Amino acid sequence: DAKTTQPPSMDCAEGRAANLPCNHSTISGNEYVYWYRQIHSQGPQYIIHGLKNNETNEMASLIITEDRKSSTLILPHATLRDTAVYYCIVRDDKIIFGKGTRLHILP
Amino acid sequence: NAGVTQTPKFQVLKTGQSMTLQCAQDMNHNSMYWYRQDPGMGLRLIYYSASEGTTDKGEVPNGYNVSRLNKREFSLRLESAAPSQTSVYFCASSEGGAAYEQYFGPGTRLTVT
């Protein structure tokens, strides 16, 4: 079973920051938090991952709470191309996908 | 680099037929994975290979077999296809271990009638 809980869907206005929450209250010390997205029926695309510290790359920022029981993916300036299903995954070795959050970017 | 490639892209089978889905990666990754995705659902892990010469079951292994042919190639075989195996199949690879991201192929869309 997936170890994460995400809202099934969210809306965000184009140009605004999209903040996608994820709960992972049973995460253990050696498990990473990963985010992937899937556009239409393409293969999932890696976005970002982290263990304890907040992380930022060219696509997004990942904010992990101090107790590591939840995290937030931030897309700083959402565009229509960011419309996708976003998966938050807690990973030791294998990746177990949940149902994700369907993000709609509104023009 | 082509990344992760999968063949075929589309396939239609009759119930009881067999086929092998092929996957190859050119990133010198140690680990490879097979997932299936049913309509409106997330991906489910079928089998994985942590390193060349090893394979392990994932969440939904029944009805499938795998072969890690070499470091580059990881194939998935359906011995006797069933309509319940109609799905999109994704292959992925990674360096291995939790610290490394997985890279996914474009998928194979399989219909079993």
PDB file of N, CA and C in Angstrom, chain B residues 8 12 14-15 18-20 37 40 49 52 61 68 73 75 78 80-83 88 95-96 102 106 109:
ATOM      1  N   PRO B   8       6.821  -3.551 -27.918  1.00  0.00           N
ATOM      2  CA  PRO B   8       6.265  -2.604 -28.874  1.00  0.00           C
ATOM      3  C   PRO B   8       5.582  -1.435 -28.171  1.00  0.00           C
ATOM      4  N   VAL B  12      -2.182  -5.883 -29.465  1.00  0.00           N
ATOM      5  CA  VAL B  12      -3.479  -6.500 -29.191  1.00  0.00           C
ATOM      6  C   VAL B  12      -3.277  -8.016 -29.207  1.00  0.00           C
ATOM      7  N   LYS B  14      -5.096 -11.992 -28.216  1.00  0.00           N
ATOM      8  CA  LYS B  14      -6.294 -12.756 -27.858  1.00  0.00           C
ATOM      9  C   LYS B  14      -6.022 -13.495 -26.547  1.00  0.00           C
ATOM     10  N   THR B  15      -7.071 -13.749 -25.801  1.00  0.00           N
ATOM     11  CA  THR B  15      -6.943 -14.503 -24.551  1.00  0.00           C
ATOM     12  C   THR B  15      -6.205 -15.811 -24.799  1.00  0.00           C
ATOM     13  N   SER B  18       0.580 -15.611 -25.855  1.00  0.00           N
ATOM     14  CA  SER B  18       1.719 -15.177 -25.051  1.00  0.00           C
ATOM     15  C   SER B  18       2.477 -14.081 -25.795  1.00  0.00           C
ATOM     16  N   MET B  19       3.206 -13.287 -25.044  1.00  0.00           N
ATOM     17  CA  MET B  19       4.062 -12.289 -25.655  1.00  0.00           C
ATOM     18  C   MET B  19       5.081 -11.795 -24.629  1.00  0.00           C
ATOM     19  N   THR B  20       6.133 -11.175 -25.161  1.00  0.00           N
ATOM     20  CA  THR B  20       7.183 -10.601 -24.323  1.00  0.00           C
ATOM     21  C   THR B  20       7.306  -9.124 -24.621  1.00  0.00           C
ATOM     22  N   GLN B  37      -0.306   0.151 -15.364  1.00  0.00           N
ATOM     23  CA  GLN B  37      -1.226   1.216 -14.986  1.00  0.00           C
ATOM     24  C   GLN B  37      -2.564   0.974 -15.666  1.00  0.00           C
ATOM     25  N   GLY B  40      -7.282   5.271 -15.031  1.00  0.00           N
ATOM     26  CA  GLY B  40      -7.665   6.055 -13.863  1.00  0.00           C
ATOM     27  C   GLY B  40      -6.961   5.679 -12.578  1.00  0.00           C
ATOM     28  N   SER B  49      14.264  -5.634 -10.690  1.00  0.00           N
ATOM     29  CA  SER B  49      15.575  -6.276 -10.665  1.00  0.00           C
ATOM     30  C   SER B  49      16.546  -5.276 -10.067  1.00  0.00           C
ATOM     31  N   GLU B  52      21.878  -6.849 -11.987  1.00  0.00           N
ATOM     32  CA  GLU B  52      21.950  -7.901 -13.003  1.00  0.00           C
ATOM     33  C   GLU B  52      21.995  -9.263 -12.321  1.00  0.00           C
ATOM     34  N   PRO B  61       2.539  -9.576  -9.125  1.00  0.00           N
ATOM     35  CA  PRO B  61       3.358 -10.400 -10.021  1.00  0.00           C
ATOM     36  C   PRO B  61       2.623 -11.536 -10.732  1.00  0.00           C
ATOM     37  N   ARG B  68      16.097 -10.678 -16.528  1.00  0.00           N
ATOM     38  CA  ARG B  68      17.114  -9.617 -16.637  1.00  0.00           C
ATOM     39  C   ARG B  68      18.203 -10.199 -17.526  1.00  0.00           C
ATOM     40  N   GLU B  73      19.007  -4.808 -20.387  1.00  0.00           N
ATOM     41  CA  GLU B  73      17.700  -5.273 -20.833  1.00  0.00           C
ATOM     42  C   GLU B  73      16.932  -6.042 -19.755  1.00  0.00           C
ATOM     43  N   SER B  75      13.085  -7.915 -19.597  1.00  0.00           N
ATOM     44  CA  SER B  75      11.878  -8.241 -20.355  1.00  0.00           C
ATOM     45  C   SER B  75      10.782  -8.765 -19.432  1.00  0.00           C
ATOM     46  N   LEU B  78       4.186 -12.426 -20.683  1.00  0.00           N
ATOM     47  CA  LEU B  78       2.851 -12.906 -20.354  1.00  0.00           C
ATOM     48  C   LEU B  78       2.709 -14.267 -21.007  1.00  0.00           C
ATOM     49  N   SER B  80       0.149 -16.580 -20.744  1.00  0.00           N
ATOM     50  CA  SER B  80      -1.204 -16.859 -21.217  1.00  0.00           C
ATOM     51  C   SER B  80      -2.058 -15.630 -20.889  1.00  0.00           C
ATOM     52  N   ALA B  81      -2.141 -14.727 -21.854  1.00  0.00           N
ATOM     53  CA  ALA B  81      -2.759 -13.431 -21.590  1.00  0.00           C
ATOM     54  C   ALA B  81      -4.234 -13.553 -21.229  1.00  0.00           C
ATOM     55  N   ALA B  82      -4.659 -12.691 -20.314  1.00  0.00           N
ATOM     56  CA  ALA B  82      -6.054 -12.631 -19.877  1.00  0.00           C
ATOM     57  C   ALA B  82      -6.565 -11.202 -20.034  1.00  0.00           C
ATOM     58  N   PRO B  83      -7.875 -11.012 -20.227  1.00  0.00           N
ATOM     59  CA  PRO B  83      -8.413  -9.645 -20.351  1.00  0.00           C
ATOM     60  C   PRO B  83      -8.044  -8.741 -19.171  1.00  0.00           C
ATOM     61  N   VAL B  88      -1.565  -0.412 -19.474  1.00  0.00           N
ATOM     62  CA  VAL B  88      -0.366   0.221 -20.015  1.00  0.00           C
ATOM     63  C   VAL B  88       0.799  -0.217 -19.145  1.00  0.00           C
ATOM     64  N   GLU B  95      19.797   4.128 -10.780  1.00  0.00           N
ATOM     65  CA  GLU B  95      21.102   3.709 -10.268  1.00  0.00           C
ATOM     66  C   GLU B  95      20.932   2.620  -9.226  1.00  0.00           C
ATOM     67  N   GLY B  96      19.787   2.659  -8.512  1.00  0.00           N
ATOM     68  CA  GLY B  96      19.539   1.673  -7.476  1.00  0.00           C
ATOM     69  C   GLY B  96      19.603   2.304  -6.112  1.00  0.00           C
ATOM     70  N   GLN B 102      14.043   7.235 -10.483  1.00  0.00           N
ATOM     71  CA  GLN B 102      13.775   6.301 -11.553  1.00  0.00           C
ATOM     72  C   GLN B 102      13.428   7.068 -12.824  1.00  0.00           C
ATOM     73  N   PRO B 106       8.332   5.129 -22.360  1.00  0.00           N
ATOM     74  CA  PRO B 106       7.080   5.709 -22.864  1.00  0.00           C
ATOM     75  C   PRO B 106       5.862   4.816 -22.697  1.00  0.00           C
ATOM     76  N   ARG B 109       1.075  -0.110 -24.662  1.00  0.00           N
ATOM     77  CA  ARG B 109      -0.373  -0.208 -24.458  1.00  0.00           C
ATOM     78  C   ARG B 109      -0.850  -1.562 -24.955  1.00  0.00           C
TER      79      ARG B 109
END
